[in-house]
PDB file of N, CA and C in Angstrom:
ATOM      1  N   UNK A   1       6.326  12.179 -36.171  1.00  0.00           N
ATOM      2  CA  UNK A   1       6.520  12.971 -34.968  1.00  0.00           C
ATOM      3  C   UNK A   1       5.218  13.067 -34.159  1.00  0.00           C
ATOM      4  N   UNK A   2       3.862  13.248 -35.014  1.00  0.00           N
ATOM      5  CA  UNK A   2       2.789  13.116 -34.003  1.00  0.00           C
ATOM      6  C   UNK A   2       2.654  11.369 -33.440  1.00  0.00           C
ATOM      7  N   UNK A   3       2.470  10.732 -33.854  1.00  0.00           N
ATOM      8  CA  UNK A   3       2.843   9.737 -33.267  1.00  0.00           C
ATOM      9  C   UNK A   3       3.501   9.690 -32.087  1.00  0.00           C
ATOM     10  N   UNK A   4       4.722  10.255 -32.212  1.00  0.00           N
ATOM     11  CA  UNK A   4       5.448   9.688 -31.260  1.00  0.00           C
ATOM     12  C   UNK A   4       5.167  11.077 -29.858  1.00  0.00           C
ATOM     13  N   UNK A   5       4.425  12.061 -30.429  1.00  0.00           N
ATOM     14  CA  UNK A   5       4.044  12.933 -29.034  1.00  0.00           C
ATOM     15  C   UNK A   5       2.924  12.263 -28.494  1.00  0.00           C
ATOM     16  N   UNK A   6       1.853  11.646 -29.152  1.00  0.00           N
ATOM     17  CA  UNK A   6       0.476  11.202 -28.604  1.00  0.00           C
ATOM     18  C   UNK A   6       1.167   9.593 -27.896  1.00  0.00           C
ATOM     19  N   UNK A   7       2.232   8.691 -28.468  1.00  0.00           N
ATOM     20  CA  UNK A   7       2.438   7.459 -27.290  1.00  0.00           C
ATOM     21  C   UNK A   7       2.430   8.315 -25.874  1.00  0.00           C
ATOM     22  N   UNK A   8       3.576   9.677 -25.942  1.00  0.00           N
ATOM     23  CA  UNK A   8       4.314  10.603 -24.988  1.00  0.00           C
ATOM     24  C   UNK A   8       3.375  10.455 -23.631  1.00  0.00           C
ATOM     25  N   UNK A   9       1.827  11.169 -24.914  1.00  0.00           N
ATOM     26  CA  UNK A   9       0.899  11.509 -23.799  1.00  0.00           C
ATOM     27  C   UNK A   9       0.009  10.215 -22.969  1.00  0.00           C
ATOM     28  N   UNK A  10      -0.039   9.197 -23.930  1.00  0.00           N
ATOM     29  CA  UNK A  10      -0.454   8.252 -23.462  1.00  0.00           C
ATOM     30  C   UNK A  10       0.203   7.267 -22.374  1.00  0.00           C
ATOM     31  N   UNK A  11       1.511   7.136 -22.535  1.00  0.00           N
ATOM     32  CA  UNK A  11       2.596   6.557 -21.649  1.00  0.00           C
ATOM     33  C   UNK A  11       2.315   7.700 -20.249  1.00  0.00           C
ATOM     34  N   UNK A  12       2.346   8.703 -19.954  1.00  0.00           N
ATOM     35  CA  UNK A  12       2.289   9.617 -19.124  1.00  0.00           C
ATOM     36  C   UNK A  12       0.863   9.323 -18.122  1.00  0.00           C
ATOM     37  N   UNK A  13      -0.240   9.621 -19.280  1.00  0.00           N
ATOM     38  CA  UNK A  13      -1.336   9.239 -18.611  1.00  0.00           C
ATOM     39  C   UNK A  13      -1.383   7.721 -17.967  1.00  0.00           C
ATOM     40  N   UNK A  14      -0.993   7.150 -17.854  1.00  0.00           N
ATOM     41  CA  UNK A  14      -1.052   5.489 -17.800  1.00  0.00           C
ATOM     42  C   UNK A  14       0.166   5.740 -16.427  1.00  0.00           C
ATOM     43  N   UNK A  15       0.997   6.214 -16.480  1.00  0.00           N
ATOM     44  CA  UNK A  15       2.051   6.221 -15.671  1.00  0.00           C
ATOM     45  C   UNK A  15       1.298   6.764 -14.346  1.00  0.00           C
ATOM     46  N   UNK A  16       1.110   8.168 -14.400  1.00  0.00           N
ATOM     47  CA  UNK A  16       0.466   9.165 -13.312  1.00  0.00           C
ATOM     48  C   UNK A  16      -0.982   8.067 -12.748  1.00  0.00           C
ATOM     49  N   UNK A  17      -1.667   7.913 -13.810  1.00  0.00           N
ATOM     50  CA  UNK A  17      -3.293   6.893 -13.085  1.00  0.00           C
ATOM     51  C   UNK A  17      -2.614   6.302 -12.029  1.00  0.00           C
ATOM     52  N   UNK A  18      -1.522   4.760 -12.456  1.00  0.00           N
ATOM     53  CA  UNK A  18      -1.829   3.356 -12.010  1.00  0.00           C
ATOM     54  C   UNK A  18      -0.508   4.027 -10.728  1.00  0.00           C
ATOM     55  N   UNK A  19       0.231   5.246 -10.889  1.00  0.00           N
ATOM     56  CA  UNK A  19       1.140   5.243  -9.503  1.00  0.00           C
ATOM     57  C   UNK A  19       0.557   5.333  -8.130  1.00  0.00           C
ATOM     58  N   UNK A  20      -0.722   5.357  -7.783  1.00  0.00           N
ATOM     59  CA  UNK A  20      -0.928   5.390  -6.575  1.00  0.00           C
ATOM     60  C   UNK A  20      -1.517   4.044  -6.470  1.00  0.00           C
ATOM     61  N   UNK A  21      -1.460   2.890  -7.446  1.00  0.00           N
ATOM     62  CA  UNK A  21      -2.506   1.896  -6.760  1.00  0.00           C
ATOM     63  C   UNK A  21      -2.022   0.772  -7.342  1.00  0.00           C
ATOM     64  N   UNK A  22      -1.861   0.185  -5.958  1.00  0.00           N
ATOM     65  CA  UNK A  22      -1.342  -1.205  -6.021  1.00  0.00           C
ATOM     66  C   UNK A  22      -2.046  -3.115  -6.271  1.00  0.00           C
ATOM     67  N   UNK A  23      -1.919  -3.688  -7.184  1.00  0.00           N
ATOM     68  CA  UNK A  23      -2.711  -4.821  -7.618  1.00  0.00           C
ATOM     69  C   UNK A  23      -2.571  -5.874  -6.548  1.00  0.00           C
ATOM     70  N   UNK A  24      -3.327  -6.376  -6.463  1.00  0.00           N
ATOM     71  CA  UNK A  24      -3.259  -7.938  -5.461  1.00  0.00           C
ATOM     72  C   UNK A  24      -2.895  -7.538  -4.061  1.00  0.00           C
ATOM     73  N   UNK A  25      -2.812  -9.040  -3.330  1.00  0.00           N
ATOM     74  CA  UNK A  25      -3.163  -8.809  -1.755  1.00  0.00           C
ATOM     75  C   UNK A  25      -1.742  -8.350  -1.471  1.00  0.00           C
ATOM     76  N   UNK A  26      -1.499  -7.789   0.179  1.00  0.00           N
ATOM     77  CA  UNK A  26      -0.060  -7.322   0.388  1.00  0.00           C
ATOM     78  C   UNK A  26      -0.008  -7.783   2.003  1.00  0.00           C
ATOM     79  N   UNK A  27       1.027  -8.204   2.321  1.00  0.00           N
ATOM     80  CA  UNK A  27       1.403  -8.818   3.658  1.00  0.00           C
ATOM     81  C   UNK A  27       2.753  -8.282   3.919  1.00  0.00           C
ATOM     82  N   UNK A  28       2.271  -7.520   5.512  1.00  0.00           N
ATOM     83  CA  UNK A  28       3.800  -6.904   6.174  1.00  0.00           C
ATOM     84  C   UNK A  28       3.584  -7.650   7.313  1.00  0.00           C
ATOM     85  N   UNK A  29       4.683  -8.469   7.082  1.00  0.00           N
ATOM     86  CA  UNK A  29       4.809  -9.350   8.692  1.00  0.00           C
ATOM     87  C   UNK A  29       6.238  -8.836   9.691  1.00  0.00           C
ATOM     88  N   UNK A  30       6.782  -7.671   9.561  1.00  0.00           N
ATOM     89  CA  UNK A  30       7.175  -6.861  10.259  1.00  0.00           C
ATOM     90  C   UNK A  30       7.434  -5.628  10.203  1.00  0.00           C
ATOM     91  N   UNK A  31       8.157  -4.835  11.189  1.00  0.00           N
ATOM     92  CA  UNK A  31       8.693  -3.537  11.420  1.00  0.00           C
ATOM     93  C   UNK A  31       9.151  -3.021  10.037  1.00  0.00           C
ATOM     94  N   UNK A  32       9.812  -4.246   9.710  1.00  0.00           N
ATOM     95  CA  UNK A  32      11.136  -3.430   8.632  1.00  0.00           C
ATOM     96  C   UNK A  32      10.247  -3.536   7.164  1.00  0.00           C
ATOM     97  N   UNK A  33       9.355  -4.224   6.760  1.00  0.00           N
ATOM     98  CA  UNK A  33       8.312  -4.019   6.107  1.00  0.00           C
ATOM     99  C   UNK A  33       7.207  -3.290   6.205  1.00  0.00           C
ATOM    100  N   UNK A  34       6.899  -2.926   7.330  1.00  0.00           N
ATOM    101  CA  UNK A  34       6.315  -1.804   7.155  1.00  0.00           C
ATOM    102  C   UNK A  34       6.734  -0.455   6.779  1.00  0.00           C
ATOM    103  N   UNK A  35       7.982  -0.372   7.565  1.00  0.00           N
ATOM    104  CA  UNK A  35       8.940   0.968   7.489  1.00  0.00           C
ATOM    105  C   UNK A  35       9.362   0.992   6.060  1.00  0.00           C
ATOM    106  N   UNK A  36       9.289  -0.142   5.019  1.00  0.00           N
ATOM    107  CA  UNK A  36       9.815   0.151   3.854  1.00  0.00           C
ATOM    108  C   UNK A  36       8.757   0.120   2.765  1.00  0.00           C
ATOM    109  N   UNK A  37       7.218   0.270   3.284  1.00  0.00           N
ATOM    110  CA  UNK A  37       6.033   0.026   2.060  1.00  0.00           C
ATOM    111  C   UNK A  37       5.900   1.345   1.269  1.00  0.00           C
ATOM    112  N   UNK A  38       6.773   2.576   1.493  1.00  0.00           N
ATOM    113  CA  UNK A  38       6.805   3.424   0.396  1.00  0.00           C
ATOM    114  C   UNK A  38       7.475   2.686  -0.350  1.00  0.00           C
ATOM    115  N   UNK A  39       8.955   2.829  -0.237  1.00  0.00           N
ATOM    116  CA  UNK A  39       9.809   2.167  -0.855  1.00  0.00           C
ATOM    117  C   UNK A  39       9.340   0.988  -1.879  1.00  0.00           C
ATOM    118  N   UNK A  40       8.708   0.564  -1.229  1.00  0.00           N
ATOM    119  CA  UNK A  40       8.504  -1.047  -2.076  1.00  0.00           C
ATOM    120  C   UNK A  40       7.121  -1.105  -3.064  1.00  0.00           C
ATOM    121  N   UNK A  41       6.291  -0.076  -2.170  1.00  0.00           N
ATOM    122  CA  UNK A  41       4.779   0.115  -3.219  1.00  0.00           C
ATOM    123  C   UNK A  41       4.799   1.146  -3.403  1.00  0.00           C
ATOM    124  N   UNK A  42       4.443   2.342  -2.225  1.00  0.00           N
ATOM    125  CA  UNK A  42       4.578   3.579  -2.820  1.00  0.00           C
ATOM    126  C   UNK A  42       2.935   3.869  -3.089  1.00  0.00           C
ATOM    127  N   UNK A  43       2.193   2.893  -2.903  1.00  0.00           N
ATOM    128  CA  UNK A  43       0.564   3.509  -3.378  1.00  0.00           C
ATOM    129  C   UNK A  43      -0.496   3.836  -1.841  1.00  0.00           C
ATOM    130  N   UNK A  44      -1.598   4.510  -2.466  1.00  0.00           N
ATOM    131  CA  UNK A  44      -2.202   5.073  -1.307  1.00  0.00           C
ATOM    132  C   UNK A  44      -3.865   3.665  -1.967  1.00  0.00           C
ATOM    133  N   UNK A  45      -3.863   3.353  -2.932  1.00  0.00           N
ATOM    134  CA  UNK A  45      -4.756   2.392  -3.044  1.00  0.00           C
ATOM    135  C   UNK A  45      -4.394   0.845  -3.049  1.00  0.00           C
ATOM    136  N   UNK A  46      -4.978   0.095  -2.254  1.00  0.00           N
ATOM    137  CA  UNK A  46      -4.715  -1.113  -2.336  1.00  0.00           C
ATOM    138  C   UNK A  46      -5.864  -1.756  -3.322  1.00  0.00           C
ATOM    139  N   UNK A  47      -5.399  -3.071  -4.642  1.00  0.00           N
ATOM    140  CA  UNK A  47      -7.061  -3.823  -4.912  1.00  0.00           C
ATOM    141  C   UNK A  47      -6.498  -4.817  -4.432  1.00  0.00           C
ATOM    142  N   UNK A  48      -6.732  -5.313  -3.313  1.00  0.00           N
ATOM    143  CA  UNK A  48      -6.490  -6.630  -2.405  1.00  0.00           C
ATOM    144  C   UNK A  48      -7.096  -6.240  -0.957  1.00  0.00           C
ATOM    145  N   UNK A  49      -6.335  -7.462  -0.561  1.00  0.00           N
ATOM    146  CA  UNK A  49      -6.190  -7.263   1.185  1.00  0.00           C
ATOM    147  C   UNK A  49      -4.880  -6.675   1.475  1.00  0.00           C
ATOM    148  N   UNK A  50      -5.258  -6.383   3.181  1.00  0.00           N
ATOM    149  CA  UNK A  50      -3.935  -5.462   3.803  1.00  0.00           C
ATOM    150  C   UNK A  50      -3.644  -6.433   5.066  1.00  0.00           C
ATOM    151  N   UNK A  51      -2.730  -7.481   4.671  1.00  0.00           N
ATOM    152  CA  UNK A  51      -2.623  -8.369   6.344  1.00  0.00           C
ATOM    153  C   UNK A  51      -1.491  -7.734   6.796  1.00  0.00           C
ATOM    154  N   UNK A  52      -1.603  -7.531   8.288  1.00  0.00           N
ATOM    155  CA  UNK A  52      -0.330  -6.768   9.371  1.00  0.00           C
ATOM    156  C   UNK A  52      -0.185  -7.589   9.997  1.00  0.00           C
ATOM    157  N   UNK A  53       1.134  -7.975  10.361  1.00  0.00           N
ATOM    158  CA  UNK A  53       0.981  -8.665  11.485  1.00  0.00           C
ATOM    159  C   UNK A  53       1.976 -10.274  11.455  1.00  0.00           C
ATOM    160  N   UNK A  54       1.517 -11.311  12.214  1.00  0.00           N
ATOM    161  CA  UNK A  54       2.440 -12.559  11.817  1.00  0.00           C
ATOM    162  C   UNK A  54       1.296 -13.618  12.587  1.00  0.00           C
ATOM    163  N   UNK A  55       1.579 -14.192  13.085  1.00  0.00           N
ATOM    164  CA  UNK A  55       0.376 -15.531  13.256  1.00  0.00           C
ATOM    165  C   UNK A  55       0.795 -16.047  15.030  1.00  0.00           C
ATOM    166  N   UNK A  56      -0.303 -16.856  15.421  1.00  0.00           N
ATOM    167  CA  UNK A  56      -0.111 -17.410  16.925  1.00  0.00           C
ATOM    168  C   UNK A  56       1.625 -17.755  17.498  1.00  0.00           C
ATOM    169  N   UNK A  57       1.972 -18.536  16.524  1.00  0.00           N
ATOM    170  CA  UNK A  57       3.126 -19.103  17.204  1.00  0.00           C
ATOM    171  C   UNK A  57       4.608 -18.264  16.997  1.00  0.00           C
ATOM    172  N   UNK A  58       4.421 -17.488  15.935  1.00  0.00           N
ATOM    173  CA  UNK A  58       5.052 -16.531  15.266  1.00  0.00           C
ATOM    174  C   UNK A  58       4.918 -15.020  15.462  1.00  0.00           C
ATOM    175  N   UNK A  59       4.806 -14.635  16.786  1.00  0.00           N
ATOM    176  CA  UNK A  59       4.146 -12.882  16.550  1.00  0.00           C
ATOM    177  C   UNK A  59       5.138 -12.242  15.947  1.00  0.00           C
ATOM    178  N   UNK A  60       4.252 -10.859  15.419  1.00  0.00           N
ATOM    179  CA  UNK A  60       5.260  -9.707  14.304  1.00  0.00           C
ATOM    180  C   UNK A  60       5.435  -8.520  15.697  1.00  0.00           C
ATOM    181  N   UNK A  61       6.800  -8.121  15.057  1.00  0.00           N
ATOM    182  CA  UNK A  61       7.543  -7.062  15.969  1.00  0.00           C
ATOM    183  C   UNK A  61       6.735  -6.073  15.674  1.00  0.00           C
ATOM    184  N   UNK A  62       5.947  -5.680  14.769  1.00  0.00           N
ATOM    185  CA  UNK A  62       5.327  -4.238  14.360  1.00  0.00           C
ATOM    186  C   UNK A  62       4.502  -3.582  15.374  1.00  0.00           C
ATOM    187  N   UNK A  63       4.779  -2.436  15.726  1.00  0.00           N
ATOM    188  CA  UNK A  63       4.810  -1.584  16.654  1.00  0.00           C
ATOM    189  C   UNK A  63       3.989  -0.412  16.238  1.00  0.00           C
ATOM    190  N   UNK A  64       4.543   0.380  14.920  1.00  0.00           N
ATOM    191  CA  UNK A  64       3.872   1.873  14.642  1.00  0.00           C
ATOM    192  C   UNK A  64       3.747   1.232  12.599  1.00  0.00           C
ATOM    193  N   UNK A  65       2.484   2.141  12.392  1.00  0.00           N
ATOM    194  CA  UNK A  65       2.021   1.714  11.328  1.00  0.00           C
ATOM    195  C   UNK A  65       1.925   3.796  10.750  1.00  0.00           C
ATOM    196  N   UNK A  66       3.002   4.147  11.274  1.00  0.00           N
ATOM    197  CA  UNK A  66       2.828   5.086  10.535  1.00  0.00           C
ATOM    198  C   UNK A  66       3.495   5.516   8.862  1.00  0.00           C
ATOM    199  N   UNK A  67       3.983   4.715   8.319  1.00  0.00           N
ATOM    200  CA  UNK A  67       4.203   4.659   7.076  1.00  0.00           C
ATOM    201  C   UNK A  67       3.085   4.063   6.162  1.00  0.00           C
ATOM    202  N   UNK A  68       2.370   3.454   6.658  1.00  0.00           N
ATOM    203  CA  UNK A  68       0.810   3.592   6.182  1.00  0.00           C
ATOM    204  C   UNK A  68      -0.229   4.472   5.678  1.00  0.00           C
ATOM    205  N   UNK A  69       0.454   5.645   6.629  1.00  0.00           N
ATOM    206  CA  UNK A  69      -0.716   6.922   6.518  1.00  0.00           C
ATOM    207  C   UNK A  69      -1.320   7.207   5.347  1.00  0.00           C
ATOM    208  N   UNK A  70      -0.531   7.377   4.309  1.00  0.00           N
ATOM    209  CA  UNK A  70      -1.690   7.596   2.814  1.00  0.00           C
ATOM    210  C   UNK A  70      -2.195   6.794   2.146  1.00  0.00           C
ATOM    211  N   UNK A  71      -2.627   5.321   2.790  1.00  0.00           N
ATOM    212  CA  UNK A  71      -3.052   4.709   2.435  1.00  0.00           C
ATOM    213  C   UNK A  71      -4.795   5.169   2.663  1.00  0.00           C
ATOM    214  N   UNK A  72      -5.416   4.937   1.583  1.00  0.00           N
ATOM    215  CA  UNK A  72      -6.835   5.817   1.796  1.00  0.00           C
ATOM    216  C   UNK A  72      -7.728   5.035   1.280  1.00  0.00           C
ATOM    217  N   UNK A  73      -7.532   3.668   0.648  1.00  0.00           N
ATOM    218  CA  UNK A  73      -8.619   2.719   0.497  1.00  0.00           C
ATOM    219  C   UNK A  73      -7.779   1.452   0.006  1.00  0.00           C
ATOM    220  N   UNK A  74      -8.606   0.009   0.576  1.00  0.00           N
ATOM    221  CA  UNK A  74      -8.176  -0.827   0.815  1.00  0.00           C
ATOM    222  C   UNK A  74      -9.415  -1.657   0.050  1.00  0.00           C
ATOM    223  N   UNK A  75      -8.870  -1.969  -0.522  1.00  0.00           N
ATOM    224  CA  UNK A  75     -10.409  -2.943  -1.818  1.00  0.00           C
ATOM    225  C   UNK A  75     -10.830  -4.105  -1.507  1.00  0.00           C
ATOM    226  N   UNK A  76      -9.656  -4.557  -0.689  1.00  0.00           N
ATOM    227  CA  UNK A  76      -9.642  -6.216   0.223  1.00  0.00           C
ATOM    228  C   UNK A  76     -10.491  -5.725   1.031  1.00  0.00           C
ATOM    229  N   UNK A  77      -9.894  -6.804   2.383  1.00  0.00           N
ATOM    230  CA  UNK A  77     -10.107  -6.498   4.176  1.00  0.00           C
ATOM    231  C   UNK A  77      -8.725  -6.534   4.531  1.00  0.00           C
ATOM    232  N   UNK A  78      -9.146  -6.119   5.414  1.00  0.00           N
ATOM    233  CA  UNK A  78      -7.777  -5.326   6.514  1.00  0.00           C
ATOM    234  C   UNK A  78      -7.229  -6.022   7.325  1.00  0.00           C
ATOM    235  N   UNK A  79      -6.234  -7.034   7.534  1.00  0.00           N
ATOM    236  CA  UNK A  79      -6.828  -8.070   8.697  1.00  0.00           C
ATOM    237  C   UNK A  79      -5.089  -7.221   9.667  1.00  0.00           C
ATOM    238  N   UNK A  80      -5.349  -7.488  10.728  1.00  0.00           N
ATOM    239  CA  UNK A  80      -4.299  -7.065  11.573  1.00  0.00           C
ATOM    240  C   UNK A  80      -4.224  -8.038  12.888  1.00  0.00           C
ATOM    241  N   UNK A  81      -3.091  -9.003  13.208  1.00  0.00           N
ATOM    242  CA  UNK A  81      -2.754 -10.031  14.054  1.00  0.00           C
ATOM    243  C   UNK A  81      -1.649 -10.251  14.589  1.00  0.00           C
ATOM    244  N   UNK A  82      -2.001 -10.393  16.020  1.00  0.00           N
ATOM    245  CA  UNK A  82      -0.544 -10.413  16.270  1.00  0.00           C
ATOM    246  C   UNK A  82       0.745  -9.726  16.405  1.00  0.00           C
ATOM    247  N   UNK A  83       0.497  -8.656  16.706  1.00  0.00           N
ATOM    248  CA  UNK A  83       1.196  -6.968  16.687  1.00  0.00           C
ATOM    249  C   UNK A  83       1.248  -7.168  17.950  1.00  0.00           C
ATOM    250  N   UNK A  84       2.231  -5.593  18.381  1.00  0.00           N
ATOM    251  CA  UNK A  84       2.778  -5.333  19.385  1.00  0.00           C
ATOM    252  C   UNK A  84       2.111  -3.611  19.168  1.00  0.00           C
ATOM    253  N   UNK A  85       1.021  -3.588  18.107  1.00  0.00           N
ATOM    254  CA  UNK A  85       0.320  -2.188  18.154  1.00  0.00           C
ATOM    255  C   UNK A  85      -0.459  -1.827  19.353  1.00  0.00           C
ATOM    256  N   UNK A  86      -0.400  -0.980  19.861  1.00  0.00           N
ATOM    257  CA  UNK A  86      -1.204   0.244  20.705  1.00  0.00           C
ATOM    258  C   UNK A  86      -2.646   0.043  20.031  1.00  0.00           C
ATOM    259  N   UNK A  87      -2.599   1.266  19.093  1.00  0.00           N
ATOM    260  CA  UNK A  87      -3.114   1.545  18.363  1.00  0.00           C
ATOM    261  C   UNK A  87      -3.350   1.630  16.628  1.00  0.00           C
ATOM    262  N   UNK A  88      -4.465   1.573  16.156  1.00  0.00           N
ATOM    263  CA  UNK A  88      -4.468   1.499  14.528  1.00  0.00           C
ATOM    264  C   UNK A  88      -5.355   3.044  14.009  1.00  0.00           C
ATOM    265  N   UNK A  89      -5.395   4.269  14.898  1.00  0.00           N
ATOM    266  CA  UNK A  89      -5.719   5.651  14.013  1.00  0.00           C
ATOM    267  C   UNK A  89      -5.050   6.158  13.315  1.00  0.00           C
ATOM    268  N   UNK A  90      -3.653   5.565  12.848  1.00  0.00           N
ATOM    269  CA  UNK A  90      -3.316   5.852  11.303  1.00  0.00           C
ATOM    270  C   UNK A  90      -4.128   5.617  10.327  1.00  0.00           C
ATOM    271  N   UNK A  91      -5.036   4.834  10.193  1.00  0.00           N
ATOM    272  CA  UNK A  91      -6.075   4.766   9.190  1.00  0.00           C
ATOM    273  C   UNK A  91      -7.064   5.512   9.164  1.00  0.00           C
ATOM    274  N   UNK A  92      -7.170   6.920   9.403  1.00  0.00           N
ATOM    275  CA  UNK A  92      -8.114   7.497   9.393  1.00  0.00           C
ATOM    276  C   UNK A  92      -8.084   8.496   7.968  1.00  0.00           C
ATOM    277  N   UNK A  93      -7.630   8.007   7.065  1.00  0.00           N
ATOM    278  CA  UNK A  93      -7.999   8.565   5.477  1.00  0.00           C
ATOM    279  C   UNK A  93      -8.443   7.488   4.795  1.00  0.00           C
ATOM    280  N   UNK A  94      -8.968   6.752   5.399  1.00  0.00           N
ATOM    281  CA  UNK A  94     -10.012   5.506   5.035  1.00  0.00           C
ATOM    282  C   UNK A  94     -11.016   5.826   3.960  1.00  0.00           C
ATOM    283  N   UNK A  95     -11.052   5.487   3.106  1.00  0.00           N
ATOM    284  CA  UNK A  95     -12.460   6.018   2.604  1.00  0.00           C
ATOM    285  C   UNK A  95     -13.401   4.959   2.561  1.00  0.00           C
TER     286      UNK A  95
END
C-alpha cells in the first residue's frame, strides 16, 4: 500500500510540472489553429520555436492571437509571417 501511495505522489508530481510546457517546435498556420492551441497544447511554456503565420505565396488568415495570451516563454524564436495581424501585444507575459 505504501508503494502504491508514493507512485500516487509521484505520477501527480510529474503530471502538474510537465502540464504547462510543451516539447519541440509548434506551427499555427491559421485562424482555426490558433483558436484551438488550448485545446491542442494547453501550455503557457514553449521548448521550441513559435512560427505564426503561412509563407509568400500562401498567406495565413490569422487575424487575433488572443488565445496565445498565457503563453509566457518561448525557448525557440518567435517567427511571425504573413498574417493579416494588426498587432502582436498579446505577448506581453513574455518573460
Amino acid at each position: 500500500m505504501r508503494s502504491f501511495f508514493l507512485f500516487l505522489i509521484c505520477f501527480f508530481y510529474s503530471t502538474v510540472s510537465l502540464s504547462g510546457q510543451c516539447d519541440g517546435d509548434i506551427t499555427l498556420s491559421t485562424q482555426a489553429e490558433v483558436d484551438n492551441f488550448l485545446d491542442e497544447y494547453g501550455c503557457s511554456t514553449i521548448e521550441g520555436d513559435l512560427t505564426i503565420g503561412g509563407s509568400y505565396s500562401s498567406p495565413s488568415d490569422i487575424s487575433s492571437l488572443t488565445p496565445l495570451s498565457d503563453i509566457s516563454e518561448i525557448q525557440g524564436d518567435l517567427k511571425i509571417r504573413y498574417t493579416e495581424l494588426i498587432s502582436i501585444n498579446i505577448f506581453q507575459k513574455l518573460e
